[in-house]
Short mmCIF file of C-alpha atoms in Angstrom, two decimals:
data_model
loop_
_atom_site.label_atom_id
_atom_site.label_comp_id
_atom_site.label_asym_id
_atom_site.label_seq_id
_atom_site.Cartn_x
_atom_site.Cartn_y
_atom_site.Cartn_z
CA MET A 154 -54.95 -8.22 23.16
CA MET A 155 -56.74 -5.00 23.27
CA ILE A 156 -59.18 -5.87 20.84
CA GLY A 157 -60.32 -9.03 22.94
CA ILE A 158 -60.53 -6.76 25.80
CA LEU A 159 -62.71 -4.64 23.88
CA VAL A 160 -65.23 -7.39 22.68
CA LEU A 161 -65.38 -9.05 26.13
CA GLY A 162 -66.25 -5.70 27.38
CA LEU A 163 -68.99 -4.98 24.63
CA GLY A 164 -70.09 -8.01 25.15
CA ALA A 165 -70.72 -8.24 29.13
CA LEU A 166 -72.41 -4.50 28.35
CA PHE A 167 -75.02 -6.44 25.93
CA PHE A 168 -76.33 -8.87 28.22
CA ALA A 169 -76.34 -6.11 30.70
CA MET A 170 -78.63 -4.33 28.38
CA VAL A 171 -80.55 -7.30 28.00
CA GLY A 172 -81.30 -7.80 31.44
CA LEU A 173 -81.77 -3.78 32.00
CA MET A 174 -84.43 -3.95 28.90
CA ALA A 175 -86.43 -6.64 30.45
CA SER A 176 -86.71 -5.46 33.86
CA ASN A 177 -87.38 -1.91 33.13
CA THR A 178 -89.37 -2.15 29.82
CA ALA A 179 -92.69 -0.60 32.03
CA ASP A 180 -90.30 2.47 33.21
CA GLY A 181 -89.26 3.67 29.66
CA ILE A 182 -86.60 3.61 27.00
CA ALA A 183 -84.89 6.50 28.39
CA PRO A 184 -82.80 4.91 31.65
CA PHE A 185 -81.93 2.35 29.30
CA LEU A 186 -80.34 4.85 26.76
CA LEU A 187 -78.58 6.86 29.06
CA TYR A 188 -76.96 3.68 30.95
CA LEU A 189 -76.03 2.49 27.31
CA VAL A 190 -74.56 6.04 26.30
CA THR A 191 -72.58 5.68 29.98
CA SER A 192 -71.32 2.24 29.36
CA LEU A 193 -70.39 2.75 25.73
CA ALA A 194 -68.30 5.77 26.72
CA MET A 195 -66.72 4.24 29.76
CA SER A 196 -65.75 1.24 27.72
CA PHE A 197 -64.38 3.47 24.94
CA VAL A 198 -62.36 5.15 27.72
CA VAL A 199 -61.18 2.49 29.13
CA GLY A 200 -60.02 1.08 25.94
CA ALA A 201 -58.06 4.01 25.06
CA PHE A 202 -56.60 4.05 28.05
CA LEU A 203 -55.45 0.38 28.00
CA LEU A 204 -54.42 0.73 23.98
CA ARG A 205 -52.28 3.79 24.84
CA ILE A 206 -50.44 1.50 27.68
CA GLN A 207 -49.85 -1.46 25.49
CA LEU A 208 -48.49 1.26 22.87
CA ARG A 209 -45.78 2.61 25.31
CA LEU A 210 -44.98 -1.35 26.52
CA ARG A 211 -44.45 -2.11 23.05
CA ARG A 212 -42.29 0.59 22.61
CA ALA A 213 -40.35 0.10 25.59
CA LEU A 214 -39.93 -3.71 24.34
CA ASP A 215 -38.88 -2.62 21.01
CA ARG A 216 -36.18 -0.52 22.58
CA SER A 217 -35.19 -3.17 24.93
CA HIS A 218 -34.63 -5.56 21.98
CA ARG A 219 -32.98 -2.92 19.79
CA LYS A 220 -30.58 -2.07 23.06
CA GLN A 221 -29.90 -5.81 23.11
CA ARG A 222 -29.20 -5.51 19.42
CA GLN A 223 -26.80 -3.32 19.91
CA LEU A 224 -25.07 -4.51 23.12
CA SER A 225 -24.82 -7.90 21.03
CA ALA A 226 -23.33 -6.24 17.95
CA SER A 227 -20.91 -4.01 20.31
CA ALA A 228 -19.97 -7.20 21.88
CA ARG A 229 -19.02 -8.65 18.51
CA ILE A 230 -18.60 -5.92 16.15
CA ASP A 231 -15.13 -3.13 16.29
CA SER A 232 -16.78 0.20 16.54
CA LEU A 233 -14.11 1.94 14.19
CA THR A 234 -13.55 -0.58 11.63
CA GLY A 235 -16.83 -2.47 11.53
CA LEU A 236 -14.82 -5.84 11.54
CA ILE A 237 -15.44 -8.34 14.20
CA ASN A 238 -13.72 -8.17 17.45
CA ARG A 239 -11.22 -10.31 19.49
CA ALA A 240 -13.89 -11.90 21.63
CA ALA A 241 -15.65 -12.92 18.30
CA PHE A 242 -12.91 -14.04 16.60
CA MET A 243 -11.60 -16.24 19.28
CA ARG A 244 -15.22 -17.74 19.26
CA ALA A 245 -15.39 -18.28 15.15
CA LEU A 246 -11.45 -19.97 15.76
CA ASP A 247 -13.05 -22.19 18.51
CA ARG A 248 -15.36 -23.27 15.76
CA ALA A 249 -13.03 -23.73 13.34
CA LEU A 250 -10.71 -26.10 15.35
CA ASP A 251 -13.87 -27.82 16.68
CA ALA A 252 -15.07 -28.35 12.85
CA TRP A 253 -11.34 -29.56 11.97
CA ARG A 254 -11.08 -32.43 14.68
CA ASN A 255 -14.01 -33.72 13.42
CA GLY A 256 -12.89 -33.97 9.50
CA GLY A 257 -13.11 -30.57 8.52
CA PRO A 258 -10.06 -28.44 7.23
CA PRO A 259 -6.90 -27.38 8.71
CA VAL A 260 -7.19 -23.81 9.89
CA ALA A 261 -4.83 -21.14 10.00
CA VAL A 262 -4.25 -17.97 11.71
CA LEU A 263 -2.47 -14.96 10.03
CA LEU A 264 -1.67 -12.11 12.66
CA ILE A 265 -1.04 -9.10 10.90
CA ASP A 266 0.45 -5.81 12.36
CA LEU A 267 1.20 -2.61 10.82
CA ASP A 268 4.98 -1.65 10.81
CA HIS A 269 4.68 2.23 10.72
CA PHE A 270 1.27 3.04 12.37
CA LYS A 271 2.44 4.59 15.29
CA THR A 272 4.75 7.11 13.57
CA VAL A 273 1.76 8.06 11.37
CA LYS A 274 -0.01 8.53 14.63
CA ASP A 275 2.66 10.39 16.43
CA THR A 276 3.08 12.79 13.64
CA HIS A 277 -0.15 13.36 11.61
CA GLY A 278 -2.74 12.85 14.78
CA HIS A 279 -5.19 10.14 15.98
CA ALA A 280 -7.67 11.11 12.78
CA ALA A 281 -4.89 10.26 10.42
CA GLY A 282 -4.38 6.92 12.68
CA ASP A 283 -8.34 6.33 12.41
CA ASP A 284 -7.80 6.88 8.75
CA VAL A 285 -4.99 4.24 8.12
CA LEU A 286 -7.42 1.45 10.39
CA ILE A 287 -10.42 2.25 8.32
CA GLU A 288 -8.79 1.71 5.06
CA THR A 289 -6.69 -1.08 6.33
CA ALA A 290 -10.07 -3.00 7.00
CA ARG A 291 -11.80 -1.94 4.02
CA ARG A 292 -8.50 -3.82 2.16
CA LEU A 293 -8.65 -7.03 4.58
CA SER A 294 -12.78 -7.18 3.54
CA GLY A 295 -11.51 -7.63 0.44
CA PHE A 296 -10.03 -11.27 1.59
CA GLN A 297 -13.45 -11.98 3.25
CA GLU A 298 -14.80 -15.12 1.47
CA ALA A 299 -17.07 -18.11 2.70
CA ASN A 300 -13.90 -20.05 4.50
CA THR A 301 -12.68 -16.85 5.83
CA THR A 302 -13.02 -14.28 8.75
CA VAL A 303 -11.38 -10.96 9.56
CA ALA A 304 -10.88 -9.39 12.39
CA ARG A 305 -9.66 -6.27 14.37
CA LEU A 306 -8.17 -7.70 17.66
CA GLY A 307 -7.08 -4.04 18.94
CA GLY A 308 -4.76 -1.01 18.30
CA ASP A 309 -3.11 -1.67 14.81
CA GLU A 310 -3.38 -5.75 15.28
CA PHE A 311 -5.66 -7.63 12.66
CA ALA A 312 -6.23 -11.22 12.27
CA LEU A 313 -7.52 -13.12 9.32
CA LEU A 314 -8.84 -17.36 10.14
CA LEU A 315 -8.69 -18.98 7.02
CA GLU A 316 -9.76 -22.53 6.49
CA ASP A 317 -7.84 -24.57 4.35
CA ASP A 318 -8.77 -27.55 2.29
CA GLN A 319 -6.45 -27.48 -0.23
CA GLY A 320 -2.88 -26.47 1.38
CA GLY A 321 -0.50 -23.77 0.42
CA ILE A 322 -3.24 -21.16 0.55
CA PRO A 323 -2.14 -19.19 3.49
CA ARG A 324 0.93 -18.15 2.45
CA ARG A 325 -0.48 -17.82 -0.71
CA VAL A 326 -3.04 -15.24 1.30
CA GLY A 327 -0.60 -14.15 3.47
CA ARG A 328 1.59 -12.62 0.08
CA ARG A 329 -1.30 -10.81 -1.14
CA LEU A 330 -2.16 -9.14 2.12
CA LEU A 331 1.32 -7.86 2.11
CA ASP A 332 1.21 -6.20 -1.05
CA THR A 333 -2.33 -4.68 -0.43
CA LEU A 334 -1.42 -3.25 2.85
CA ALA A 335 1.89 -1.80 0.98
CA ALA A 336 0.04 0.71 -1.02
CA PRO A 337 -0.02 4.13 0.19
CA ILE A 338 -3.10 5.13 2.74
CA PRO A 339 -4.50 8.36 1.93
CA ILE A 340 -4.50 10.73 5.36
CA PRO A 341 -5.05 14.11 5.46
CA ASN A 342 -2.48 16.26 3.47
CA GLY A 343 -0.79 13.56 1.59
CA PHE A 344 -0.19 9.93 1.87
CA ALA A 345 1.25 7.52 4.48
CA ARG A 346 2.99 4.03 3.48
CA VAL A 347 2.45 1.98 6.47
CA GLY A 348 3.10 -1.83 5.51
CA ALA A 349 2.97 -4.70 7.49
CA THR A 350 4.46 -7.73 8.90
CA ILE A 351 2.48 -11.25 9.10
CA GLY A 352 2.73 -14.24 11.39
CA LEU A 353 1.20 -17.32 10.32
CA ALA A 354 0.13 -20.52 12.33
CA VAL A 355 -1.50 -23.51 11.09
CA SER A 356 -3.17 -26.44 13.44
CA GLU A 357 -1.47 -29.56 13.40
CA ASP A 358 -1.90 -30.89 17.03
CA ARG A 359 -5.78 -32.16 17.22
CA ALA A 360 -5.27 -30.78 20.88
CA VAL A 361 -4.10 -27.63 19.75
CA THR A 362 -6.59 -24.38 21.42
CA SER A 363 -7.51 -21.43 20.04
CA GLN A 364 -5.26 -19.40 22.78
CA GLU A 365 -2.29 -21.44 21.65
CA LEU A 366 -2.91 -21.11 17.68
CA LEU A 367 -3.27 -17.54 18.54
CA HIS A 368 -0.34 -17.31 20.47
CA ALA A 369 1.79 -19.42 18.00
CA ALA A 370 0.86 -16.54 15.01
CA ASP A 371 1.97 -13.88 17.44
CA VAL A 372 5.46 -15.61 18.14
CA ALA A 373 5.79 -15.80 14.16
CA LEU A 374 4.81 -12.15 13.80
CA TYR A 375 7.19 -10.71 16.22
CA ASP A 376 10.03 -12.77 14.95
CA GLY A 377 9.32 -11.64 11.52
CA LYS A 378 9.44 -7.85 12.82
CA ARG A 379 12.59 -8.31 14.79
CA HIS A 380 14.05 -10.33 11.50
CA SER A 381 12.53 -8.45 8.39
CA ARG A 382 9.66 -5.96 8.43
CA GLY A 383 7.23 -6.21 5.88
CA SER A 384 7.62 -10.03 5.50
CA LEU A 385 5.20 -12.71 6.12
CA ARG A 386 7.12 -15.38 8.67
CA ALA A 387 5.25 -19.21 9.58
CA TYR A 388 5.63 -20.26 13.02
CA GLU A 389 8.76 -22.53 13.74
CA ALA A 390 9.55 -24.90 16.80
CA GLY A 391 12.05 -22.55 18.42
CA MET A 392 10.69 -19.26 18.09
CA ASP A 393 9.37 -19.14 21.72
CA GLU A 394 12.17 -19.69 23.46
CA ALA A 395 13.37 -16.90 21.10
CA GLN A 396 10.56 -14.40 21.90
CA ARG A 397 11.55 -15.03 25.98
CA ASP A 398 14.86 -14.47 24.93
CA ARG A 399 13.18 -11.32 23.73
CA SER A 400 11.48 -10.49 26.57
CA MET A 401 14.36 -10.87 28.95
CA LEU A 402 16.01 -8.49 26.61
CA GLU A 403 13.27 -5.69 26.54
CA GLY A 404 13.23 -5.81 30.40
CA ASP A 405 17.74 -5.90 30.58
CA LEU A 406 17.04 -2.78 27.71
CA ARG A 407 14.89 -0.25 30.50
CA ARG A 408 18.29 -0.81 32.97
CA ALA A 409 20.82 -0.53 30.12
CA MET A 410 19.46 2.82 29.57
CA THR A 411 20.39 4.45 32.73
CA ALA A 412 23.36 2.06 33.54
CA GLY A 413 25.29 3.69 30.54
CA GLU A 414 25.71 0.65 28.64
CA ILE A 415 24.25 1.56 25.16
CA VAL A 416 27.78 3.20 23.60
CA PRO A 417 28.83 4.63 20.49
CA TYR A 418 31.00 2.73 18.24
CA TYR A 419 33.22 4.18 15.38
CA GLN A 420 33.29 3.28 11.27
CA PRO A 421 35.74 5.14 9.39
CA LEU A 422 34.64 7.06 6.18
CA ILE A 423 37.44 7.17 3.34
CA GLU A 424 37.27 9.71 0.84
CA LEU A 425 38.00 7.10 -1.86
CA HIS A 426 39.90 9.34 -4.73
CA GLY A 427 42.46 10.63 -2.03
CA ASP A 428 42.06 7.73 0.60
CA ARG A 429 41.76 10.43 2.92
CA LEU A 430 39.79 9.82 6.33
CA ILE A 431 37.19 12.51 6.55
CA GLY A 432 35.26 11.00 9.62
CA PHE A 433 33.35 8.68 11.24
CA GLU A 434 29.95 6.90 11.11
CA VAL A 435 28.39 6.54 14.87
CA LEU A 436 26.89 3.16 15.67
CA ALA A 437 25.15 2.01 18.29
CA ARG A 438 26.53 -1.20 20.57
CA TRP A 439 25.09 -2.32 23.58
CA GLN A 440 27.66 -3.42 26.20
CA HIS A 441 25.40 -6.07 28.16
CA PRO A 442 27.27 -7.43 31.53
CA VAL A 443 26.16 -10.84 30.50
CA ARG A 444 25.65 -11.37 27.11
CA GLY A 445 28.75 -9.06 25.81
CA ILE A 446 28.61 -6.56 22.63
CA ILE A 447 25.03 -6.57 21.16
CA PRO A 448 24.52 -5.54 17.65
CA PRO A 449 21.86 -2.82 16.95
CA THR A 450 20.08 -5.33 15.09
CA SER A 451 18.90 -6.94 18.29
CA PHE A 452 17.41 -3.78 20.22
CA ILE A 453 16.96 -0.59 17.97
CA GLN A 454 13.38 -1.64 17.12
CA MET A 455 12.97 -2.17 20.86
CA ALA A 456 13.78 1.06 21.67
CA GLU A 457 11.60 2.24 18.62
CA GLU A 458 8.46 0.40 19.81
CA SER A 459 8.97 1.26 23.57
CA GLY A 460 9.20 5.17 22.91
CA ARG A 461 13.09 5.16 24.04
CA ILE A 462 14.70 5.64 20.72
CA GLY A 463 15.01 9.47 21.12
CA GLU A 464 16.61 9.13 24.50
CA MET A 465 19.09 6.77 23.23
CA PHE A 466 20.08 9.28 20.00
CA TYR A 467 20.36 12.06 22.01
CA THR A 468 22.99 10.03 24.77
CA LEU A 469 24.91 8.26 21.66
CA LEU A 470 25.37 11.84 20.24
CA GLY A 471 26.23 13.64 23.18
CA ARG A 472 29.02 10.88 23.93
CA ALA A 473 30.13 10.96 20.54
CA CYS A 474 30.80 14.56 20.58
CA GLU A 475 32.50 14.14 23.70
CA ASP A 476 34.67 11.36 22.00
CA ALA A 477 35.73 13.64 19.07
CA ARG A 478 36.90 16.67 20.70
CA ASN A 479 40.00 14.48 21.27
CA TRP A 480 40.26 14.02 17.49
CA PRO A 481 41.81 15.74 14.90
CA THR A 482 39.53 18.75 13.95
CA ASP A 483 38.39 18.29 10.43
CA LEU A 484 36.59 14.39 10.93
CA ARG A 485 33.03 14.95 11.09
CA LEU A 486 30.47 12.04 12.44
CA SER A 487 27.73 10.97 10.97
CA VAL A 488 24.54 9.89 12.79
CA ASN A 489 21.69 7.74 12.19
CA ILE A 490 18.23 9.23 13.27
CA SER A 491 15.07 7.47 13.65
CA PRO A 492 11.74 8.46 11.53
CA THR A 493 9.88 7.98 14.80
CA GLN A 494 12.03 11.22 15.78
CA PHE A 495 10.66 13.70 13.61
CA ALA A 496 7.34 13.87 15.51
CA GLU A 497 9.03 15.22 18.45
CA PRO A 498 8.85 19.16 17.73
CA LEU A 499 11.88 20.06 19.61
CA MET A 500 14.35 17.54 18.18
CA ALA A 501 16.08 20.18 16.07
CA SER A 502 16.85 22.53 19.25
CA ARG A 503 18.06 19.85 21.92
CA ILE A 504 20.60 18.38 18.98
CA LEU A 505 21.74 22.00 18.50
CA SER A 506 21.78 21.90 22.64
CA ILE A 507 23.82 19.05 22.67
CA LEU A 508 26.10 20.16 20.24
CA ASP A 509 26.57 23.78 22.23
CA LYS A 510 27.26 22.17 25.48
CA ALA A 511 29.57 19.62 24.11
CA GLY A 512 31.69 22.28 22.09
CA PHE A 513 31.22 20.24 18.81
CA PRO A 514 30.65 23.01 15.47
CA PRO A 515 27.58 21.89 13.60
CA ALA A 516 29.50 21.79 10.82
CA ARG A 517 31.45 18.32 11.83
CA LEU A 518 27.91 16.62 11.89
CA GLU A 519 26.23 14.85 9.59
CA LEU A 520 22.65 13.17 9.93
CA GLU A 521 21.35 10.41 8.41
CA ILE A 522 17.90 9.82 7.48
CA THR A 523 15.75 7.06 5.66
CA GLU A 524 13.73 7.46 2.55
CA SER A 525 10.71 6.75 4.61
CA THR A 526 11.39 9.44 6.69
CA LEU A 527 11.11 11.67 3.37
CA VAL A 528 8.03 9.74 2.07
CA ASP A 529 5.66 9.55 5.15
CA GLU A 530 6.62 12.58 7.28
CA VAL A 531 8.00 14.70 4.55
CA SER A 532 6.06 17.89 6.01
CA SER A 533 8.05 17.72 9.74
CA ALA A 534 11.52 16.55 8.14
CA ARG A 535 11.25 19.38 5.71
CA GLU A 536 10.80 22.50 8.64
CA ILE A 537 13.09 20.25 11.23
CA LEU A 538 16.14 19.68 8.76
CA ASN A 539 15.64 22.99 7.33
CA THR A 540 16.10 24.17 10.90
CA LEU A 541 19.22 22.08 11.53
CA ARG A 542 20.75 22.50 8.02
CA ASN A 543 20.66 26.29 8.47
CA ALA A 544 22.79 25.94 11.53
CA GLY A 545 25.35 24.11 9.78
CA ILE A 546 24.82 20.21 9.79
CA SER A 547 24.29 18.37 6.97
CA VAL A 548 21.96 15.41 5.83
CA ALA A 549 22.58 12.41 3.88
CA LEU A 550 20.00 9.96 2.48
CA ASP A 551 20.58 6.61 3.98
CA ASP A 552 19.89 3.32 1.92
CA PHE A 553 19.01 5.21 -1.06
CA GLY A 554 17.58 2.96 -3.65
CA THR A 555 15.77 0.51 -1.13
CA GLY A 556 12.37 2.66 -0.44
CA TYR A 557 10.02 5.08 -2.19
CA SER A 558 11.99 8.40 -3.00
CA SER A 559 11.14 10.57 -6.03
CA LEU A 560 13.12 13.23 -7.84
CA ARG A 561 10.88 16.01 -6.29
CA HIS A 562 12.16 15.01 -2.96
CA LEU A 563 15.73 15.19 -3.66
CA SER A 564 15.09 18.72 -5.08
CA ASP A 565 12.84 19.74 -2.19
CA LEU A 566 14.80 18.84 0.70
CA PRO A 567 17.74 19.78 2.21
CA VAL A 568 19.41 16.66 1.50
CA ASP A 569 23.78 16.82 0.91
CA ARG A 570 24.35 13.10 -0.04
CA LEU A 571 23.09 10.00 -0.87
CA LYS A 572 23.81 6.86 0.66
CA ILE A 573 24.42 3.74 -1.41
CA ASP A 574 22.56 0.75 0.04
CA ARG A 575 25.19 -2.03 1.17
CA GLY A 576 22.68 -4.71 -0.66
CA PHE A 577 23.60 -2.98 -3.55
CA VAL A 578 27.40 -3.34 -3.39
CA ALA A 579 27.64 -6.43 -1.68
CA SER A 580 26.00 -8.25 -4.65
CA ALA A 581 27.29 -6.08 -7.28
CA GLN A 582 30.35 -8.81 -8.14
CA ARG A 583 27.55 -11.46 -8.92
CA ASN A 584 25.20 -9.27 -10.54
CA GLY A 585 25.78 -6.81 -13.07
CA GLU A 586 22.34 -5.28 -12.71
CA ASP A 587 23.59 -3.90 -9.18
CA TRP A 588 26.34 -1.90 -11.07
CA ARG A 589 24.03 -0.57 -13.11
CA ILE A 590 21.96 0.86 -10.12
CA ILE A 591 24.74 2.22 -8.57
CA ARG A 592 26.06 3.80 -12.02
CA ALA A 593 22.98 5.40 -12.15
CA ILE A 594 22.68 6.58 -8.28
CA VAL A 595 25.76 8.05 -8.82
CA GLN A 596 25.03 10.17 -11.83
CA LEU A 597 21.79 11.29 -10.16
CA ALA A 598 23.57 12.24 -7.89
CA GLY A 599 25.75 14.26 -9.62
CA THR A 600 22.81 16.07 -11.32
CA PHE A 601 21.41 17.16 -7.81
CA ASN A 602 24.56 18.23 -6.95
CA LEU A 603 24.72 15.86 -4.25
CA ALA A 604 27.92 13.88 -2.87
CA THR A 605 27.93 9.58 -2.27
CA THR A 606 28.91 7.25 0.21
CA ALA A 607 28.93 3.60 -1.00
CA GLU A 608 28.46 1.06 2.18
CA GLY A 609 30.00 -2.33 2.56
CA ILE A 610 32.49 -2.25 0.93
CA GLU A 611 34.97 -5.42 1.43
CA ALA A 612 37.07 -6.28 -1.63
CA PRO A 613 39.68 -4.16 -3.42
CA GLU A 614 38.01 -4.42 -6.84
CA ILE A 615 34.51 -3.14 -5.57
CA LEU A 616 36.71 -0.31 -4.15
CA SER A 617 38.00 0.28 -7.48
CA THR A 618 34.99 0.05 -9.27
CA LEU A 619 33.05 2.42 -7.20
CA ARG A 620 36.23 5.07 -7.42
CA ASP A 621 35.73 4.54 -11.18
CA MET A 622 32.58 5.13 -11.17
CA GLY A 623 32.86 8.85 -9.69
CA CYS A 624 31.36 7.50 -5.66
CA ASP A 625 32.85 10.40 -3.28
CA ILE A 626 32.74 8.18 0.10
CA GLY A 627 33.34 4.89 1.07
CA GLN A 628 32.99 3.03 4.32
CA GLY A 629 33.14 -1.14 4.99
CA TYR A 630 35.44 -3.91 6.61
CA LEU A 631 38.07 -2.72 4.40
CA PHE A 632 39.00 0.05 5.76
CA GLY A 633 38.09 -1.00 9.24
CA ARG A 634 35.49 -2.34 11.49
CA PRO A 635 32.93 -0.54 13.88
CA ILE A 636 35.30 -0.19 17.30
CA SER A 637 34.95 1.85 20.72
CA ALA A 638 36.38 5.23 21.23
CA GLU A 639 39.22 3.95 23.15
CA GLN A 640 40.08 1.45 20.07
CA THR A 641 39.18 4.80 17.79
CA SER A 642 41.95 6.64 19.47
CA LEU A 643 44.19 4.09 19.29
CA TRP A 644 43.42 3.46 15.60
CA LEU A 645 44.54 6.91 14.70
CA GLN A 646 47.67 6.45 16.50
CA GLN A 647 48.71 4.10 14.65
CA ARG A 648 47.41 5.37 10.74
CA PRO A 649 49.76 8.62 11.04
CA ALA A 650 49.10 9.06 7.19
CA LEU A 651 45.54 9.27 7.78
CA ARG A 652 45.88 11.24 10.63
CA ALA A 653 47.95 14.08 8.87
CA MET A 654 45.76 13.78 6.14
CA ALA A 655 42.76 14.27 7.90
CA SER A 656 44.12 17.12 10.05
#
């Protein structure tokens, strides 16, 4: 453009010069040269000015185009992980469903939610949480192929869109995803085992929309989280009703916490070698005004996800200590504590304050923690458990054998007891391998001077074998089911032999 302007200007100047020379030959060459030099100078000045304007316009256009590209990318790409975002994923899902309706392959959506992300973020900080999300995205990107699309939908929720033209592929991919995400993720000062639960939905109805298919995967995901974290759950008819019921229950839980409907139930703990009652495990029950007694499997996870688990624990502990004041003074209480509570810096002081207020000796309290607490929150757990142990409270490692504990953890942390998972005990009669596992756990506990408790004892022959193996404490339906405080007081009165042994 600028060259054209200059050529046009010089052309005009040339013809002007020709006319000037023809008319001014008699006057000499000097006026012509002066006019020529002046005109050339003016042409170059104007040309340079116009060229500078053009360069500025070009740079402004480049910046505008670059900004538009950035805005376009930000509308599609998640800035933290580099994966496409929810809006872009939904557009890709729309295109895939359109192709399927026109004879293309069926469409599957795998919705992925990280199981313990909140615990990692609360305990180790937002930077560690970002590290987990970035590493998760990197691992999921390994599944990115021609027929797949991977996205971060928001928070710790990811999605994979798969066009399946062979059948059975989505389930195989889902299982591989679970294995990939179960591996430890490096974070500052250690590793985190986060894991994931996956909901799967496959296009079956030609009229299904992208929103409906994603909703089906979401329903399957939360059904999986409610029943078995770390699993792959495919959508089935009827799950929508279950989720609506769960949503209603979540609303009821908020009211139940303030109405005092979450109450402690008690299951006996028996010393196996002397058949002596030594205490009770405290188990939460929800006395719902309409639904009746609701077991903890139906609401504990809700409490954890909503951040109410701490409040629930402290309420149960306080009520249990008040109840136990009316029982023999040698009986102790064993209470489960959620891994998420170790993110609370004042947890130890709050527990001790509750015991002091109730006049309940710390030596009569045992706290049960899970193996994941040791693995994922080992630094914070050690400090808190040391404080509680120094006050006289004992600690049990719950469901031992199902997680990732190591011998180093057993030697490092102030643990007094290993609880053998009820799954091993329940299947021991059918599977000799489980007996070998139980025997190994009992021997391992003896090596570290730890006591053992076996859960789920329901048959006399199981009791006899555990006693012969040297297991210390037992609990299960053979000794008694969880019952209310009033029923427990009556139970103690009706069993004077057990009460005398405990006194």
